Tab-separated table of C-alpha atoms and ligand atoms in Angstrom:
chain	number	residue	atom	x	y	z
A	23	MET	CA	0.080	-0.021	0.023
A	24	THR	CA	2.811	2.385	0.818
A	25	ALA	CA	3.954	2.168	-2.917
A	26	SER	CA	0.862	4.352	-3.703
A	27	ARG	CA	1.790	7.857	-4.345
A	28	HIS	CA	-1.564	9.471	-3.612
A	29	ALA	CA	-1.690	11.309	-0.313
A	30	GLU	CA	-5.447	10.473	0.176
A	31	THR	CA	-4.642	6.777	0.204
A	32	LEU	CA	-1.372	6.942	2.119
A	33	VAL	CA	-2.790	8.755	5.147
A	34	LEU	CA	-5.479	6.059	5.508
A	35	HIS	CA	-3.426	2.837	4.666
A	36	ALA	CA	0.158	3.372	5.468
A	37	GLY	CA	1.368	1.778	8.719
A	38	PRO	CA	-0.301	-1.136	10.525
A	39	ARG	CA	-3.503	-2.241	8.870
A	40	ALA	CA	-5.084	-3.738	12.004
A	41	GLU	CA	-4.190	-4.501	15.588
A	42	PRO	CA	-2.949	-8.085	15.503
A	43	GLN	CA	-4.531	-9.409	18.783
A	44	THR	CA	-8.076	-8.244	18.271
A	45	GLY	CA	-8.193	-7.096	14.628
A	46	ALA	CA	-9.181	-3.596	15.663
A	47	VAL	CA	-9.114	-1.451	12.552
A	48	ALA	CA	-8.650	1.973	14.095
A	49	VAL	CA	-5.236	2.452	15.702
A	50	PRO	CA	-5.703	1.850	19.389
A	51	ILE	CA	-4.363	4.170	22.034
A	52	TYR	CA	-1.540	2.263	23.717
A	53	GLN	CA	-1.692	4.221	26.936
A	54	THR	CA	1.234	2.349	28.595
A	55	THR	CA	4.676	3.440	29.754
A	56	SER	CA	6.426	0.152	29.234
A	57	PHE	CA	6.430	-3.071	27.340
A	58	GLN	CA	7.274	-6.498	28.870
A	59	PHE	CA	10.378	-8.233	27.727
A	60	ARG	CA	10.038	-11.970	26.755
A	61	ASP	CA	13.200	-12.807	28.736
A	62	THR	CA	16.553	-11.350	29.674
A	63	ALA	CA	18.146	-12.234	26.380
A	64	HIS	CA	15.308	-10.358	24.587
A	65	ALA	CA	15.778	-7.397	26.876
A	66	ALA	CA	19.511	-7.319	26.184
A	67	ASP	CA	18.994	-7.535	22.352
A	68	LEU	CA	16.602	-4.552	22.537
A	69	PHE	CA	18.954	-2.322	24.419
A	70	ALA	CA	21.832	-3.373	22.028
A	71	LEU	CA	19.572	-2.379	19.017
A	72	LYS	CA	20.072	-5.888	17.735
A	73	GLU	CA	16.224	-6.214	17.561
A	74	ILE	CA	13.831	-3.276	17.355
A	75	ALA	CA	10.755	-3.374	19.630
A	76	HIS	CA	9.062	-1.106	22.137
A	77	ILE	CA	10.728	-0.761	25.524
A	78	TYR	CA	9.377	2.482	27.006
A	79	SER	CA	7.061	5.051	25.673
A	80	ARG	CA	9.490	7.970	25.971
A	81	ILE	CA	11.419	6.267	23.159
A	82	THR	CA	8.722	4.452	21.126
A	83	ASN	CA	5.095	3.550	21.455
A	84	PRO	CA	2.848	1.693	18.968
A	85	THR	CA	0.279	4.548	18.603
A	86	ASN	CA	3.002	6.996	17.900
A	87	GLU	CA	4.623	4.533	15.575
A	88	ALA	CA	1.439	4.308	13.515
A	89	LEU	CA	1.471	8.021	13.146
A	90	GLU	CA	5.153	8.057	12.329
A	91	LEU	CA	4.656	5.515	9.514
A	92	LYS	CA	1.788	7.636	8.069
A	93	LEU	CA	3.796	10.806	8.227
A	94	ALA	CA	6.867	9.255	6.679
A	95	ALA	CA	4.645	7.920	3.821
A	96	LEU	CA	2.887	11.226	3.295
A	97	GLU	CA	6.203	13.122	2.981
A	98	GLY	CA	7.974	10.388	1.002
A	99	GLY	CA	10.584	9.732	3.711
A	100	VAL	CA	11.829	6.453	5.215
A	101	ALA	CA	11.174	7.046	8.857
A	102	ALA	CA	9.808	9.682	11.300
A	103	MET	CA	9.778	10.538	15.006
A	104	THR	CA	6.849	12.209	16.796
A	105	MET	CA	7.634	14.868	19.415
A	106	SER	CA	5.801	16.844	21.991
A	107	SER	CA	5.554	19.935	19.883
A	108	GLY	CA	6.659	21.615	16.720
A	109	GLN	CA	9.237	23.526	18.744
A	110	ALA	CA	10.742	20.355	20.063
A	111	ALA	CA	10.975	18.909	16.477
A	112	SER	CA	12.780	22.017	15.156
A	113	ALA	CA	15.211	22.092	18.043
A	114	ILE	CA	16.065	18.369	17.888
A	115	ALA	CA	16.244	18.257	14.183
A	116	VAL	CA	19.178	20.827	14.474
A	117	GLN	CA	20.782	19.490	17.692
A	118	ASN	CA	20.945	15.944	16.253
A	119	ILE	CA	23.764	17.057	14.018
A	120	CYS	CA	24.930	20.318	15.493
A	121	GLN	CA	26.855	21.098	18.679
A	122	ALA	CA	28.633	23.887	20.437
A	123	GLY	CA	30.968	25.579	17.898
A	124	ASP	CA	28.884	24.531	14.872
A	125	ASN	CA	26.604	26.646	12.922
A	126	ILE	CA	23.605	26.406	10.659
A	127	VAL	CA	22.348	28.849	7.963
A	128	SER	CA	18.667	29.729	8.227
A	129	SER	CA	16.183	31.636	6.180
A	130	THR	CA	15.059	34.874	7.885
A	131	ASP	CA	11.412	34.051	7.115
A	132	LEU	CA	10.632	32.023	10.183
A	133	TYR	CA	7.942	31.261	12.680
A	134	GLY	CA	8.445	33.503	15.807
A	135	GLY	CA	9.157	30.523	18.029
A	136	SER	CA	11.878	29.187	15.760
A	137	TRP	CA	13.325	32.660	15.406
A	138	ASN	CA	13.686	32.903	19.200
A	139	LEU	CA	15.120	29.341	19.425
A	140	PHE	CA	17.724	30.078	16.800
A	141	ALA	CA	18.641	33.717	17.674
A	142	HIS	CA	18.625	33.385	21.448
A	143	THR	CA	18.478	29.857	22.842
A	144	PHE	CA	20.760	28.211	20.501
A	145	LYS	CA	23.300	31.004	21.040
A	146	THR	CA	23.413	30.202	24.759
A	147	MET	CA	24.266	26.557	23.693
A	148	GLY	CA	27.129	27.765	21.477
A	149	ILE	CA	25.208	26.965	18.197
A	150	GLU	CA	25.440	29.946	15.835
A	151	VAL	CA	22.599	30.556	13.506
A	152	ARG	CA	23.486	32.659	10.317
A	153	PHE	CA	20.254	34.336	8.948
A	154	VAL	CA	20.014	35.011	5.149
A	155	ASP	CA	17.315	36.297	2.985
A	156	PRO	CA	15.800	33.441	1.001
A	157	ALA	CA	15.004	35.775	-1.915
A	158	ASP	CA	18.639	35.095	-2.970
A	159	PRO	CA	19.353	31.327	-2.654
A	160	ASP	CA	23.054	31.818	-3.199
A	161	ALA	CA	23.228	33.673	0.081
A	162	PHE	CA	23.104	30.178	1.683
A	163	ARG	CA	26.331	29.239	-0.046
A	164	ARG	CA	28.029	32.455	0.943
A	165	ALA	CA	27.139	32.042	4.514
A	166	SER	CA	28.532	28.470	4.726
A	167	ASP	CA	31.748	27.269	6.091
A	168	ASP	CA	33.253	23.858	7.193
A	169	ARG	CA	31.342	24.106	10.559
A	170	THR	CA	28.013	24.552	8.802
A	171	ARG	CA	25.814	21.523	9.682
A	172	ALA	CA	22.523	22.334	8.068
A	173	TYR	CA	20.253	24.773	6.189
A	174	TYR	CA	16.942	25.536	7.620
A	175	ALA	CA	13.767	27.126	6.198
A	176	GLU	CA	9.980	27.006	6.020
A	177	THR	CA	8.068	26.011	2.818
A	178	LEU	CA	5.332	28.628	3.223
A	179	PRO	CA	6.443	31.201	5.877
A	180	ASN	CA	4.005	33.719	7.154
A	181	PRO	CA	3.420	36.622	7.101
A	182	LYS	CA	5.239	36.984	3.740
A	183	LEU	CA	3.796	33.822	2.311
A	184	ALA	CA	6.662	33.707	-0.178
A	185	VAL	CA	7.364	30.092	-1.055
A	186	PHE	CA	10.959	28.983	-0.230
A	187	PRO	CA	13.417	28.145	-3.124
A	188	ILE	CA	13.669	24.467	-1.960
A	189	ALA	CA	15.430	22.888	-4.906
A	190	GLU	CA	17.716	25.778	-5.429
A	191	VAL	CA	18.997	25.767	-1.815
A	192	ALA	CA	18.920	21.903	-1.604
A	193	ARG	CA	21.217	21.881	-4.776
A	194	ILE	CA	23.767	24.309	-3.120
A	195	GLY	CA	23.577	22.107	0.087
A	196	LYS	CA	24.214	18.911	-1.918
A	197	SER	CA	27.345	20.409	-3.576
A	198	LEU	CA	28.734	21.317	-0.181
A	199	GLY	CA	27.511	18.273	1.716
A	200	ILE	CA	24.953	20.217	3.777
A	201	PRO	CA	21.458	18.863	4.424
A	202	LEU	CA	18.341	21.091	4.041
A	203	ILE	CA	15.872	20.853	6.869
A	204	MET	CA	12.334	22.078	5.794
A	205	ASP	CA	9.617	23.021	8.226
A	206	ASN	CA	6.518	22.031	6.202
A	207	THR	CA	3.992	22.918	8.847
A	208	ALA	CA	1.943	25.372	6.548
A	209	ALA	CA	1.882	23.248	3.461
A	210	PRO	CA	1.302	19.510	4.198
A	211	VAL	CA	0.036	17.556	1.183
A	212	ILE	CA	0.369	20.532	-1.335
A	213	CYS	CA	4.234	20.455	-0.941
A	214	ARG	CA	6.470	17.419	-0.436
A	215	PRO	CA	9.845	19.046	0.197
A	216	ILE	CA	11.779	15.759	-0.064
A	217	GLU	CA	10.868	15.469	-3.715
A	218	HIS	CA	12.598	18.826	-4.182
A	219	GLY	CA	15.736	17.804	-2.462
A	220	ALA	CA	15.147	18.403	1.296
A	221	ALA	CA	16.924	15.877	3.619
A	222	ILE	CA	14.767	16.312	6.611
A	223	VAL	CA	11.196	17.566	7.066
A	224	VAL	CA	9.848	18.922	10.425
A	225	HIS	CA	6.155	19.585	11.248
A	226	SER	CA	4.135	21.209	13.980
A	227	THR	CA	1.314	18.594	13.900
A	228	THR	CA	-0.549	21.134	15.980
A	229	LYS	CA	-1.693	22.991	12.914
A	230	TYR	CA	-3.220	21.399	9.728
A	231	ILE	CA	-2.285	17.749	10.606
A	232	GLY	CA	-4.275	17.827	13.824
A	233	GLY	CA	-6.563	20.213	12.167
A	234	HIS	CA	-9.063	20.732	14.879
A	235	GLY	CA	-7.093	22.843	17.378
A	236	THR	CA	-7.067	20.222	20.097
A	237	SER	CA	-3.454	19.024	20.525
A	238	ILE	CA	0.138	20.270	20.503
A	239	GLY	CA	2.654	18.024	18.714
A	240	GLY	CA	5.485	17.750	16.233
A	241	ALA	CA	7.385	15.343	14.097
A	242	ILE	CA	10.803	14.968	12.316
A	243	ILE	CA	10.880	13.023	9.018
A	244	ASP	CA	13.998	11.551	7.616
A	245	SER	CA	14.190	11.387	3.781
A	246	GLY	CA	16.808	8.669	3.930
A	247	ASN	CA	18.497	10.313	0.911
A	248	PHE	CA	21.260	12.320	2.536
A	249	ASP	CA	24.751	10.611	2.577
A	250	TRP	CA	26.058	11.371	6.033
A	251	GLU	CA	29.043	9.062	5.471
A	252	ALA	CA	30.184	10.794	2.283
A	253	ASN	CA	30.408	13.988	4.412
A	254	ALA	CA	31.776	12.253	7.429
A	255	LYS	CA	34.004	15.239	8.508
A	256	ARG	CA	30.930	17.517	8.584
A	257	PHE	CA	28.937	15.025	10.704
A	258	PRO	CA	31.132	13.676	13.563
A	259	MET	CA	27.971	13.092	15.683
A	260	LEU	CA	26.890	10.433	13.165
A	261	ASN	CA	30.238	9.188	12.080
A	262	GLN	CA	32.373	8.953	15.201
A	263	PRO	CA	31.888	6.712	18.248
A	264	ASP	CA	29.099	8.001	20.482
A	265	PRO	CA	30.194	7.686	24.150
A	266	SER	CA	26.538	8.026	25.173
A	267	TYR	CA	25.703	4.728	23.504
A	268	HIS	CA	28.675	2.455	24.142
A	269	GLY	CA	30.755	3.920	21.292
A	270	ALA	CA	28.157	3.287	18.538
A	271	ILE	CA	29.081	4.854	15.242
A	272	TRP	CA	25.447	5.611	14.100
A	273	THR	CA	26.052	5.422	10.324
A	274	GLU	CA	27.480	1.959	10.697
A	275	ALA	CA	25.401	0.578	13.570
A	276	VAL	CA	22.108	1.518	11.880
A	277	LYS	CA	23.100	0.393	8.415
A	278	PRO	CA	21.317	-3.002	8.547
A	279	LEU	CA	17.958	-1.207	9.308
A	280	GLY	CA	18.228	1.085	6.276
A	281	PRO	CA	19.227	4.728	5.617
A	282	ILE	CA	17.853	5.818	8.951
A	283	ALA	CA	20.941	6.695	10.962
A	284	TYR	CA	19.793	10.317	11.455
A	285	ILE	CA	16.378	9.471	12.924
A	286	VAL	CA	17.526	6.430	14.924
A	287	LYS	CA	20.318	8.624	16.622
A	288	ALA	CA	17.683	11.382	17.211
A	289	ARG	CA	15.478	8.851	19.070
A	290	THR	CA	17.965	6.781	20.922
A	291	THR	CA	20.106	9.786	22.215
A	292	LEU	CA	18.119	13.111	22.169
A	293	GLN	CA	14.634	11.756	22.715
A	294	ARG	CA	16.057	9.433	25.396
A	295	ASP	CA	17.867	12.406	27.105
A	296	LEU	CA	15.562	15.377	26.564
A	297	GLY	CA	12.269	13.427	26.768
A	298	ALA	CA	10.125	15.594	24.416
A	299	CYS	CA	7.888	12.744	23.486
A	300	MET	CA	4.312	12.922	22.233
A	301	SER	CA	1.672	11.245	24.408
A	302	PRO	CA	-0.133	8.274	22.752
A	303	PHE	CA	-3.477	10.048	23.194
A	304	ASN	CA	-2.248	13.040	21.180
A	305	ALA	CA	-0.752	10.634	18.562
A	306	PHE	CA	-4.339	9.078	18.259
A	307	GLN	CA	-5.779	12.656	17.779
A	308	PHE	CA	-3.204	13.418	15.006
A	309	ILE	CA	-3.923	10.047	13.292
A	310	GLN	CA	-7.667	11.206	13.159
A	311	GLY	CA	-6.558	14.558	11.766
A	312	LEU	CA	-4.136	12.986	9.211
A	313	GLU	CA	-6.708	10.612	7.756
A	314	THR	CA	-8.766	13.626	6.399
A	315	LEU	CA	-5.831	16.019	5.747
A	316	PRO	CA	-5.717	15.732	2.036
A	317	LEU	CA	-9.488	16.495	1.838
A	318	ARG	CA	-9.262	19.351	4.331
A	319	MET	CA	-6.212	20.880	2.650
A	320	ARG	CA	-8.069	20.987	-0.695
A	321	GLU	CA	-10.945	22.889	0.919
A	322	HIS	CA	-8.695	25.195	2.954
A	323	CYS	CA	-6.909	26.053	-0.259
A	324	ARG	CA	-10.110	26.627	-2.269
A	325	ASN	CA	-11.681	28.915	0.385
A	326	ALA	CA	-8.427	30.815	1.009
A	327	GLN	CA	-8.098	31.390	-2.895
A	328	SER	CA	-11.683	32.783	-3.029
A	329	VAL	CA	-11.046	34.963	0.045
A	330	ALA	CA	-7.724	36.324	-1.503
A	331	GLU	CA	-9.582	37.054	-4.797
A	332	HIS	CA	-12.455	38.767	-2.893
A	333	LEU	CA	-10.152	40.878	-0.756
A	334	SER	CA	-8.174	42.027	-3.781
A	335	ARG	CA	-11.288	43.577	-5.066
A	336	HIS	CA	-12.163	45.406	-1.869
A	337	ASP	CA	-11.689	49.185	-1.495
A	338	ALA	CA	-10.517	49.141	2.168
A	339	VAL	CA	-7.720	46.567	1.253
A	340	ILE	CA	-4.555	47.980	-0.256
A	341	ARG	CA	-2.578	44.751	-0.714
A	342	VAL	CA	-3.320	41.023	-0.629
A	343	ILE	CA	-0.515	38.559	0.203
A	344	TYR	CA	-1.184	35.033	-1.072
A	345	PRO	CA	1.036	32.726	-3.123
A	346	GLY	CA	0.429	33.340	-6.832
A	347	MET	CA	-0.713	36.904	-6.182
A	348	HIS	CA	2.686	38.368	-5.367
A	349	LYS	CA	4.064	41.349	-7.390
A	350	ALA	CA	7.549	39.732	-7.639
A	351	LYS	CA	7.564	37.361	-10.659
A	352	GLU	CA	10.105	35.011	-9.039
A	353	THR	CA	8.127	34.727	-5.826
A	354	ASP	CA	5.132	33.666	-7.810
A	355	ARG	CA	7.048	31.226	-9.987
A	356	ARG	CA	8.210	29.493	-6.845
A	357	ALA	CA	4.579	29.239	-5.680
A	358	GLY	CA	3.707	27.474	-8.908
A	359	ALA	CA	6.819	25.272	-8.811
A	360	TYR	CA	6.421	24.020	-5.329
A	361	LEU	CA	2.702	24.016	-4.343
A	362	LYS	CA	0.483	21.477	-6.103
A	363	GLY	CA	-3.307	21.275	-5.765
A	364	GLY	CA	-3.629	24.658	-3.998
A	365	ARG	CA	-1.749	27.601	-2.595
A	366	GLY	CA	-2.394	27.014	1.124
A	367	GLY	CA	-4.983	28.194	3.732
A	368	LEU	CA	-3.169	31.359	4.891
A	369	VAL	CA	-4.056	34.821	3.450
A	370	GLY	CA	-2.501	38.070	4.472
A	371	PHE	CA	-3.802	41.506	3.634
A	372	GLU	CA	-3.053	45.131	4.489
A	373	LEU	CA	-5.829	47.586	5.416
A	374	ALA	CA	-5.700	51.091	4.213
A	375	GLY	CA	-6.431	52.416	7.641
A	376	GLY	CA	-3.186	51.043	9.271
A	377	MET	CA	-2.975	50.081	12.928
A	378	GLU	CA	-6.463	51.337	14.006
A	379	ALA	CA	-8.185	49.695	11.041
A	380	GLY	CA	-6.251	46.441	11.781
A	381	LYS	CA	-7.416	46.435	15.377
A	382	GLY	CA	-10.925	47.483	14.508
A	383	PHE	CA	-11.249	44.779	11.913
A	384	ILE	CA	-10.259	42.021	14.404
A	385	ASP	CA	-12.704	43.342	16.993
A	386	ALA	CA	-15.487	43.436	14.492
A	387	LEU	CA	-15.212	39.821	13.402
A	388	LYS	CA	-18.175	37.746	14.589
A	389	MET	CA	-17.302	34.202	13.254
A	390	PHE	CA	-13.631	34.174	12.872
A	391	TYR	CA	-11.738	33.323	16.106
A	392	HIS	CA	-9.082	35.756	17.177
A	393	VAL	CA	-6.160	33.518	18.150
A	394	ALA	CA	-2.439	33.006	17.628
A	395	ASN	CA	-2.837	29.780	15.676
A	396	ILE	CA	-3.176	28.457	12.219
A	397	GLY	CA	-4.519	25.332	10.482
A	398	ASP	CA	-7.749	24.876	12.603
A	399	ALA	CA	-10.894	23.720	10.778
A	400	ARG	CA	-12.391	27.019	12.002
A	401	SER	CA	-11.370	30.387	10.467
A	402	LEU	CA	-8.969	32.273	12.409
A	403	ALA	CA	-7.501	35.895	12.328
A	404	ILE	CA	-4.854	37.884	14.016
A	405	HIS	CA	-3.357	41.391	13.776
A	406	PRO	CA	0.348	40.767	14.144
A	407	ALA	CA	1.433	44.366	14.778
A	408	SER	CA	-0.574	44.477	18.092
A	409	THR	CA	-0.001	40.885	19.071
A	410	THR	CA	2.584	38.363	17.850
A	411	HIS	CA	5.037	41.019	16.530
A	412	SER	CA	4.262	43.793	19.103
A	413	GLN	CA	7.601	43.273	20.803
A	414	LEU	CA	9.434	44.191	17.608
A	415	SER	CA	10.477	47.734	16.573
A	416	GLU	CA	8.494	49.093	13.579
A	417	GLU	CA	11.682	48.635	11.523
A	418	ASP	CA	12.015	44.859	12.514
A	419	GLN	CA	8.302	44.411	11.917
A	420	HIS	CA	8.709	45.711	8.447
A	421	ALA	CA	11.659	43.366	7.798
A	422	THR	CA	9.485	40.347	8.813
A	423	GLY	CA	6.722	41.608	6.415
A	424	VAL	CA	4.392	42.988	9.054
A	425	THR	CA	2.984	46.464	8.491
A	426	PRO	CA	0.588	48.305	11.013
A	427	GLY	CA	-2.456	47.471	8.847
A	428	TYR	CA	-1.486	43.860	8.262
A	429	VAL	CA	-4.001	41.101	9.182
A	430	ARG	CA	-3.311	37.323	8.851
A	431	LEU	CA	-6.199	34.875	8.146
A	432	SER	CA	-6.092	31.210	8.473
A	433	VAL	CA	-9.046	30.335	6.312
A	434	GLY	CA	-11.156	27.465	7.657
A	435	LEU	CA	-13.731	25.015	6.376
A	436	GLU	CA	-16.875	26.919	6.968
A	437	HIS	CA	-19.085	27.679	3.847
A	438	ILE	CA	-17.295	30.297	1.696
A	439	ASP	CA	-20.337	32.597	1.724
A	440	ASP	CA	-20.314	32.754	5.500
A	441	ILE	CA	-16.535	33.433	5.491
A	442	ILE	CA	-16.799	36.318	3.011
A	443	ALA	CA	-19.971	37.683	4.814
A	444	ASP	CA	-18.041	37.971	8.120
A	445	LEU	CA	-14.946	39.500	6.417
A	446	ASP	CA	-17.164	41.974	4.643
A	447	GLN	CA	-19.152	43.124	7.746
A	448	ALA	CA	-15.856	43.516	9.616
A	449	LEU	CA	-14.158	45.464	6.806
A	450	GLU	CA	-17.168	47.666	6.635
A	451	GLN	CA	-16.986	48.400	10.343
A	452	ALA	CA	-13.127	48.970	10.354
A	453	SER	CA	-13.147	51.254	7.386
A	454	GLY	CA	-16.219	53.179	8.846
A	455	ARG	CA	-14.065	53.666	11.941
A	456	ARG	CA	-11.238	54.972	9.801
A	457	ASP	CA	-13.535	57.540	8.139
A	458	ARG	CA	-14.823	58.742	11.461
A	459	ALA	CA	-11.273	59.106	12.773
A	460	ALA	CA	-10.134	60.934	9.688
B	30	PLP	C1	3.328	26.631	15.191
B	30	PLP	C2	4.588	26.437	14.405
B	30	PLP	C3	5.707	25.943	14.951
B	30	PLP	C4	5.785	25.489	16.407
B	30	PLP	O1	4.963	24.448	16.682
B	30	PLP	P1	4.267	24.064	18.204
B	30	PLP	O2	3.606	22.849	17.906
B	30	PLP	O3	3.517	25.269	18.451
B	30	PLP	O4	5.472	23.995	19.047
B	30	PLP	C5	6.818	25.731	14.112
B	30	PLP	N1	6.777	26.075	12.842
B	30	PLP	C6	5.671	26.719	12.245
B	30	PLP	C7	5.711	27.137	10.896
B	30	PLP	C8	4.494	26.796	13.088
B	30	PLP	O5	3.462	27.378	12.469
């Protein structure tokens, strides 16, 4: 079944088909901390990685494993590891190959949490993050040196919603022996970064994959296509004996299991030590979400496209930010090259009335929820200048693509007429407010 290339089928059928003991079709919630060993020899083999089976739910759990197999299939990878949050996934994806004294090169267009992790927390750990503007892919090459361990970027970063040049940067990385890590949170199904050369994909499953705003979670997916051994000097953590695992050399120890050294090391060392694991209950929730994700993404994209077109015709709106509607030709070309079957569920727009209109618009919404989240089945809105980006100076806000009148929508699955009606009445009120103020 996993040979199928259709997302709709993969999310339903990849992984275990039925629970072997009872035949249960839906993946059960294995709410257990530990798994009994058959005997002492079995236990010893498991700890020596001679045989792979569940030991303790911080490391692996059957419910989580079912989700991992589905995610790996969806992204076209060979293995995955679920994590407690998207933040944990981003942090461990980097820390797995990067230690004090090393650096990564990251796109400037990042989720705020990733920005803080990279600019501040990693710095305290001695990991340097060099930020470059993704509009110029070659900037990644120029920022690299022999201590560069990875490139990092988001497929569809908001608020700019300018699709990242995945193949261009992956190609540069390949020539230097540097893997590209892609955060694909905002574009599951519609983009498969591994097909364009990414080595590792990370997700905040909290967003579209969960899809119902109920659970926080994350995942790392290993493409299996990056040659860590050919670049052994760059990756001592994978190619030299690991004192934390009786001197295992991960690329050699894991070889019999397939090209999964990266993800096995992440699990057996960092997940073991840092313990940022997903609960089986949340894994179950994410499986429910994942099974309808391709359907939902189609509808999110369709509704968002209609909203973007509607807003672009509205008097109170001076600019709409949506993939395919950018002024820069190259930005639009990338949206076409990397997004298939839709341009995503996020829409940005700028109100003529600036800060006051932005706040007034949000306060006037009746159906949209005002929250700092994306990817919910319900429509969501936020005014970044007065919330998520309010700590930044106006200059820094501008650099991230946020202007005083900027509003971000995560367009949901309600009927399009109801979505447009709510936007229209809020625009009416917000621009009315502006006229009175003027
Ligand atoms: C939300 C988000 C994250 C962080 O995920 P959490 O599950 O909230 O920790 C990372 N990247 C992107 C693009 C996100 O939207």
